[in-house]
Amino acid sequence: MIPKLIIHGGAGLVESPEFTERQYEKALKGIIKETYSKLLKKGAREAVLYGVRLLEDNPLFNAGYGSRLQKDGRVRMSAAIMDSVSQKFSGVINVCNVRHPIDVANSLQRKRHTVLGGRGATEYARRQKMEYCSPLAPHRIKEHEERVKGETGTVGVVAIDSRGCICAGTSTGGVGYETPGRVSDSATVAGTYASKVCGVSCTGKGESIVNQAVAAKIVARVEDGVPLNVAVERLFKIARSKKLKFGLISLDAEGNAVVGNGYNSKVLYAKHYGQHIETFLKR
Ligand code: GLY
């Protein structure tokens, strides 16, 4: 199996009006190249962690540093990870002041309780000595002052390694100016899921993603024998007819990478097939 990789940086064509499509493409290309090297050396799970960390560190994207602020001016972040070997979903919801929420999610995989939220999650991250970070980026403070209500955001990585292990990871700062305490889809099985047949990471309006149980539904359909591209298209036909704004990236056990776009959505993605990189600008 030739290792394959797909990453995303949100479901809106331009996630913040201050940045251009080319800036998003350049950032995604740099990140996917570095992450692919990690995939070759360390396998799918380490590559997903590495790629999501890079996306969390880049203020262009709505995750980690650069997360959107909630209505009360605080940043609360969520992340999840799952792979086809462990078959264990772990996630963190509304954690504060950590550099890499994906590391908090990952550290929970072997714990008794695999999903933590709110203050307990932040206290857990402190106890685990997760790296501290104030995630407030200047352009996000400006957006908050202007009361910009977002609908999209989120980053994600799905990888398959040479042994056939599939891993999916997602991280988000939410949608922006939301009610404090709102729960994103990202650290639910609607937003992130993987089994031995495929892995999925979603982006876009979390309420719609949860209502459609997107990631888990796609994986279940592929487990029942539906080809990944058919499962994705079936779901998005409904999403577009209902005007639901979300998208996803996915990768199956044969190495097929499929991107899904809902109503008025265009996922900012990059795919790496070993020699060739394709981005949302298709160059
Ligand atoms: N998909 C991210 C969110 O809705 O919070």
Short mmCIF file of C-alpha atoms and ligand atoms in Angstrom, two decimals:
data_model
loop_
_atom_site.label_atom_id
_atom_site.label_comp_id
_atom_site.label_asym_id
_atom_site.label_seq_id
_atom_site.Cartn_x
_atom_site.Cartn_y
_atom_site.Cartn_z
CA MET A 1 0.00 0.00 0.00
CA ILE A 2 1.37 3.43 -0.98
CA PRO A 3 0.67 5.77 1.95
CA LYS A 4 -1.92 8.46 1.15
CA LEU A 5 -2.84 11.64 2.93
CA ILE A 6 -5.56 14.26 2.80
CA ILE A 7 -5.85 17.41 4.93
CA HIS A 8 -8.36 20.25 5.20
CA GLY A 9 -8.44 23.78 6.56
CA GLY A 10 -12.16 24.53 6.64
CA ALA A 11 -15.29 24.43 4.51
CA GLY A 12 -15.51 28.04 3.38
CA LEU A 13 -13.55 28.90 0.27
CA VAL A 14 -11.95 31.76 2.15
CA GLU A 15 -12.17 31.27 5.89
CA SER A 16 -11.24 34.85 6.73
CA PRO A 17 -11.61 37.78 4.31
CA GLU A 18 -8.17 39.08 5.26
CA PHE A 19 -6.48 36.15 3.53
CA THR A 20 -6.48 35.01 -0.08
CA GLU A 21 -7.08 31.59 -1.62
CA ARG A 22 -3.42 31.46 -2.60
CA GLN A 23 -2.35 31.98 1.03
CA TYR A 24 -4.52 29.06 2.11
CA GLU A 25 -3.21 26.89 -0.70
CA LYS A 26 0.43 27.73 0.08
CA ALA A 27 -0.07 26.92 3.76
CA LEU A 28 -1.83 23.62 3.02
CA LYS A 29 0.84 22.58 0.51
CA GLY A 30 3.67 23.21 2.99
CA ILE A 31 1.84 21.33 5.74
CA ILE A 32 0.95 18.32 3.59
CA LYS A 33 4.53 17.92 2.36
CA GLU A 34 5.90 17.87 5.91
CA THR A 35 3.11 15.60 7.11
CA TYR A 36 3.64 13.13 4.27
CA SER A 37 7.30 12.68 5.32
CA LYS A 38 6.08 11.92 8.82
CA LEU A 39 3.56 9.41 7.41
CA LEU A 40 6.33 7.52 5.60
CA LYS A 41 8.52 7.38 8.71
CA LYS A 42 6.07 7.03 11.58
CA GLY A 43 2.73 5.77 10.26
CA ALA A 44 -0.80 7.11 10.11
CA ARG A 45 -1.52 8.06 13.73
CA GLU A 46 1.72 10.01 14.25
CA ALA A 47 1.21 11.72 10.89
CA VAL A 48 -2.32 12.80 11.80
CA LEU A 49 -1.09 14.22 15.11
CA TYR A 50 1.78 16.00 13.38
CA GLY A 51 -0.38 17.44 10.59
CA VAL A 52 -3.12 18.64 12.94
CA ARG A 53 -0.49 20.28 15.18
CA LEU A 54 0.89 22.22 12.19
CA LEU A 55 -2.61 23.34 11.24
CA GLU A 56 -3.34 24.33 14.86
CA ASP A 57 -0.19 26.46 14.94
CA ASN A 58 -1.06 28.36 11.77
CA PRO A 59 -3.28 31.41 12.51
CA LEU A 60 -4.87 31.19 9.04
CA PHE A 61 -6.92 28.28 10.30
CA ASN A 62 -9.67 28.16 12.91
CA ALA A 63 -8.05 25.73 15.37
CA GLY A 64 -5.42 26.09 18.09
CA TYR A 65 -3.74 29.53 17.72
CA GLY A 66 -6.11 31.42 15.43
CA SER A 67 -9.30 29.89 16.82
CA ARG A 68 -12.40 32.04 16.68
CA LEU A 69 -13.63 33.62 19.91
CA GLN A 70 -16.94 32.73 21.50
CA LYS A 71 -19.51 35.38 22.42
CA ASP A 72 -17.91 36.02 25.83
CA GLY A 73 -14.50 36.69 24.25
CA ARG A 74 -12.95 33.36 25.24
CA VAL A 75 -11.55 30.67 22.98
CA ARG A 76 -12.75 27.12 23.64
CA MET A 77 -11.35 24.42 21.41
CA SER A 78 -12.31 20.86 20.55
CA ALA A 79 -10.46 17.98 18.90
CA ALA A 80 -10.70 14.22 18.32
CA ILE A 81 -8.72 11.33 16.88
CA MET A 82 -9.52 7.72 15.93
CA ASP A 83 -7.64 5.00 14.06
CA SER A 84 -8.56 1.69 12.51
CA VAL A 85 -6.21 -0.39 14.66
CA SER A 86 -7.20 0.77 18.15
CA GLN A 87 -10.81 1.50 17.08
CA LYS A 88 -11.00 3.91 20.01
CA PHE A 89 -12.44 7.39 19.65
CA SER A 90 -10.97 9.98 22.00
CA GLY A 91 -11.74 13.67 22.17
CA VAL A 92 -11.71 16.92 24.06
CA ILE A 93 -14.51 19.50 24.06
CA ASN A 94 -14.20 23.22 24.87
CA VAL A 95 -10.68 23.04 26.30
CA CYS A 96 -8.94 26.39 27.01
CA ASN A 97 -5.36 27.67 26.70
CA VAL A 98 -3.57 24.68 25.25
CA ARG A 99 -1.34 24.90 22.21
CA HIS A 100 -2.44 21.57 20.73
CA PRO A 101 -5.94 20.35 21.58
CA ILE A 102 -5.27 17.28 19.37
CA ASP A 103 -2.60 16.18 21.88
CA VAL A 104 -5.12 16.39 24.69
CA ALA A 105 -7.55 14.25 22.65
CA ASN A 106 -4.78 11.77 21.83
CA SER A 107 -3.66 11.44 25.45
CA LEU A 108 -7.17 10.32 26.41
CA GLN A 109 -7.12 7.26 24.15
CA ARG A 110 -5.83 4.92 26.83
CA LYS A 111 -7.75 6.46 29.74
CA ARG A 112 -10.90 5.13 31.37
CA HIS A 113 -12.86 8.15 30.15
CA THR A 114 -11.96 8.94 26.57
CA VAL A 115 -13.87 12.21 26.03
CA LEU A 116 -13.56 15.16 28.42
CA GLY A 117 -15.20 18.57 28.21
CA GLY A 118 -15.19 22.07 29.69
CA ARG A 119 -13.36 23.00 32.86
CA GLY A 120 -12.55 19.38 33.66
CA ALA A 121 -10.84 19.06 30.28
CA THR A 122 -8.75 22.19 30.87
CA GLU A 123 -7.78 21.00 34.35
CA TYR A 124 -6.86 17.60 32.90
CA ALA A 125 -4.67 19.30 30.26
CA ARG A 126 -2.86 21.24 33.01
CA ARG A 127 -2.29 18.05 35.03
CA GLN A 128 -0.92 16.34 31.91
CA LYS A 129 1.45 19.30 31.44
CA MET A 130 0.13 20.02 27.96
CA GLU A 131 1.84 23.05 26.48
CA TYR A 132 0.12 26.32 27.46
CA CYS A 133 -0.88 28.83 24.80
CA SER A 134 -3.09 31.89 24.63
CA PRO A 135 -4.76 31.19 21.28
CA LEU A 136 -5.87 34.81 20.64
CA ALA A 137 -4.72 35.91 17.18
CA PRO A 138 -5.14 39.65 16.35
CA HIS A 139 -7.44 39.07 13.34
CA ARG A 140 -9.73 36.91 15.47
CA ILE A 141 -9.95 39.63 18.15
CA LYS A 142 -10.98 42.05 15.40
CA GLU A 143 -13.61 39.61 14.10
CA HIS A 144 -14.98 39.29 17.62
CA GLU A 145 -15.12 43.06 18.08
CA GLU A 146 -17.10 43.19 14.83
CA ARG A 147 -19.35 40.38 16.14
CA VAL A 148 -18.61 38.18 13.14
CA LYS A 149 -20.68 35.01 13.39
CA GLY A 150 -18.88 32.28 11.48
CA GLU A 151 -20.34 29.10 10.05
CA THR A 152 -17.22 27.26 9.02
CA GLY A 153 -13.70 26.58 10.19
CA THR A 154 -11.93 23.51 11.57
CA VAL A 155 -8.90 21.55 10.40
CA GLY A 156 -8.47 17.84 9.82
CA VAL A 157 -6.16 15.12 8.56
CA VAL A 158 -6.92 11.58 7.32
CA ALA A 159 -4.06 9.21 6.51
CA ILE A 160 -3.46 5.59 5.49
CA ASP A 161 0.01 4.13 6.04
CA SER A 162 1.93 1.29 4.37
CA ARG A 163 0.42 -1.23 6.81
CA GLY A 164 -3.11 -0.14 5.95
CA CYS A 165 -3.79 1.68 9.24
CA ILE A 166 -6.30 4.49 8.66
CA CYS A 167 -6.41 7.42 11.08
CA ALA A 168 -8.62 10.54 11.18
CA GLY A 169 -8.14 13.64 13.36
CA THR A 170 -10.03 16.94 13.61
CA SER A 171 -9.50 20.15 15.58
CA THR A 172 -11.61 23.31 15.80
CA GLY A 173 -12.13 26.67 17.45
CA GLY A 174 -15.87 26.37 16.76
CA VAL A 175 -17.82 28.71 14.48
CA GLY A 176 -17.19 32.08 16.13
CA TYR A 177 -19.35 34.28 18.39
CA GLU A 178 -21.26 31.24 19.60
CA THR A 179 -22.98 30.86 22.95
CA PRO A 180 -20.33 29.83 25.49
CA GLY A 181 -20.60 26.09 26.09
CA ARG A 182 -21.79 25.23 22.58
CA VAL A 183 -20.49 21.79 21.57
CA SER A 184 -18.84 21.42 18.14
CA ASP A 185 -19.26 18.31 16.01
CA SER A 186 -15.49 17.76 15.81
CA ALA A 187 -15.15 15.77 19.03
CA THR A 188 -18.21 13.66 18.30
CA VAL A 189 -18.49 10.62 16.02
CA ALA A 190 -20.40 12.83 13.58
CA GLY A 191 -17.30 14.95 12.99
CA THR A 192 -14.48 12.40 13.21
CA TYR A 193 -14.56 8.63 12.67
CA ALA A 194 -12.37 5.82 11.35
CA SER A 195 -12.60 2.05 10.97
CA LYS A 196 -10.69 -0.46 8.85
CA VAL A 197 -12.68 0.55 5.74
CA CYS A 198 -12.29 4.35 5.83
CA GLY A 199 -11.69 7.51 7.87
CA VAL A 200 -13.59 10.82 7.81
CA SER A 201 -12.99 14.34 9.14
CA CYS A 202 -15.74 16.97 8.79
CA THR A 203 -15.76 20.75 8.64
CA GLY A 204 -18.53 23.34 8.55
CA LYS A 205 -21.66 23.97 10.53
CA GLY A 206 -21.47 21.54 13.44
CA GLU A 207 -25.20 21.48 14.09
CA SER A 208 -25.83 20.18 10.54
CA ILE A 209 -22.99 17.67 10.79
CA VAL A 210 -24.40 16.27 14.04
CA ASN A 211 -27.95 16.16 12.65
CA GLN A 212 -26.74 14.06 9.71
CA ALA A 213 -24.33 11.93 11.87
CA VAL A 214 -21.99 12.48 8.93
CA ALA A 215 -18.66 10.72 9.68
CA ALA A 216 -20.13 7.67 11.40
CA LYS A 217 -22.79 7.34 8.69
CA ILE A 218 -20.25 7.39 5.85
CA VAL A 219 -18.08 4.78 7.60
CA ALA A 220 -21.12 2.55 8.27
CA ARG A 221 -22.20 2.71 4.62
CA VAL A 222 -18.70 1.80 3.41
CA GLU A 223 -18.64 -1.07 5.92
CA ASP A 224 -21.88 -2.26 4.30
CA GLY A 225 -20.18 -2.35 0.90
CA VAL A 226 -21.06 1.04 -0.59
CA PRO A 227 -18.05 2.59 -2.41
CA LEU A 228 -16.73 5.68 -0.57
CA ASN A 229 -17.44 8.10 -3.43
CA VAL A 230 -21.04 6.85 -3.66
CA ALA A 231 -21.54 7.11 0.12
CA VAL A 232 -20.21 10.68 0.12
CA GLU A 233 -22.22 11.80 -2.91
CA ARG A 234 -25.42 10.26 -1.51
CA LEU A 235 -25.02 12.20 1.72
CA PHE A 236 -24.17 15.50 0.02
CA LYS A 237 -27.05 15.27 -2.44
CA ILE A 238 -29.30 15.47 0.60
CA ALA A 239 -27.12 18.13 2.27
CA ARG A 240 -27.26 20.39 -0.80
CA SER A 241 -31.02 19.94 -1.19
CA LYS A 242 -31.47 20.93 2.46
CA LYS A 243 -28.99 23.85 2.07
CA LEU A 244 -26.67 22.43 4.74
CA LYS A 245 -23.27 24.10 4.83
CA PHE A 246 -20.59 21.60 5.63
CA GLY A 247 -17.96 19.44 3.98
CA LEU A 248 -15.60 16.55 4.63
CA ILE A 249 -12.44 14.77 3.66
CA SER A 250 -12.23 10.97 3.60
CA LEU A 251 -9.90 8.16 2.65
CA ASP A 252 -10.70 4.46 2.18
CA ALA A 253 -8.65 1.28 2.59
CA GLU A 254 -7.78 1.25 -1.15
CA GLY A 255 -6.33 4.76 -0.81
CA ASN A 256 -9.18 6.62 -2.54
CA ALA A 257 -9.42 10.17 -1.17
CA VAL A 258 -12.85 11.78 -1.52
CA VAL A 259 -13.86 15.36 -0.67
CA GLY A 260 -17.51 16.22 -0.05
CA ASN A 261 -19.03 19.69 -0.40
CA GLY A 262 -22.43 20.70 0.92
CA TYR A 263 -24.51 23.75 0.04
CA ASN A 264 -22.40 26.83 -0.69
CA SER A 265 -19.31 25.06 0.72
CA LYS A 266 -15.92 24.43 -0.78
CA VAL A 267 -13.50 22.50 1.37
CA LEU A 268 -9.96 23.93 1.48
CA TYR A 269 -8.08 20.67 1.01
CA ALA A 270 -4.80 19.15 -0.16
CA LYS A 271 -4.24 15.47 -1.14
CA HIS A 272 -0.86 13.73 -1.30
CA TYR A 273 -0.63 10.53 -3.34
CA GLY A 274 3.09 9.92 -2.98
CA GLN A 275 4.33 11.88 -5.98
CA HIS A 276 1.59 14.29 -6.79
CA ILE A 277 -0.16 16.92 -4.62
CA GLU A 278 -3.63 18.13 -5.52
CA THR A 279 -5.23 21.12 -3.78
CA PHE A 280 -8.66 22.74 -3.79
CA LEU A 281 -7.31 24.96 -6.59
CA LYS A 282 -6.51 21.72 -8.50
CA ARG A 283 -2.93 22.53 -9.41
N1 GLY B 1 -17.32 22.22 12.64
C1 GLY B 1 -16.97 23.05 13.70
C2 GLY B 1 -18.07 23.53 14.49
O1 GLY B 1 -19.21 23.56 14.07
O2 GLY B 1 -17.85 23.94 15.60
#
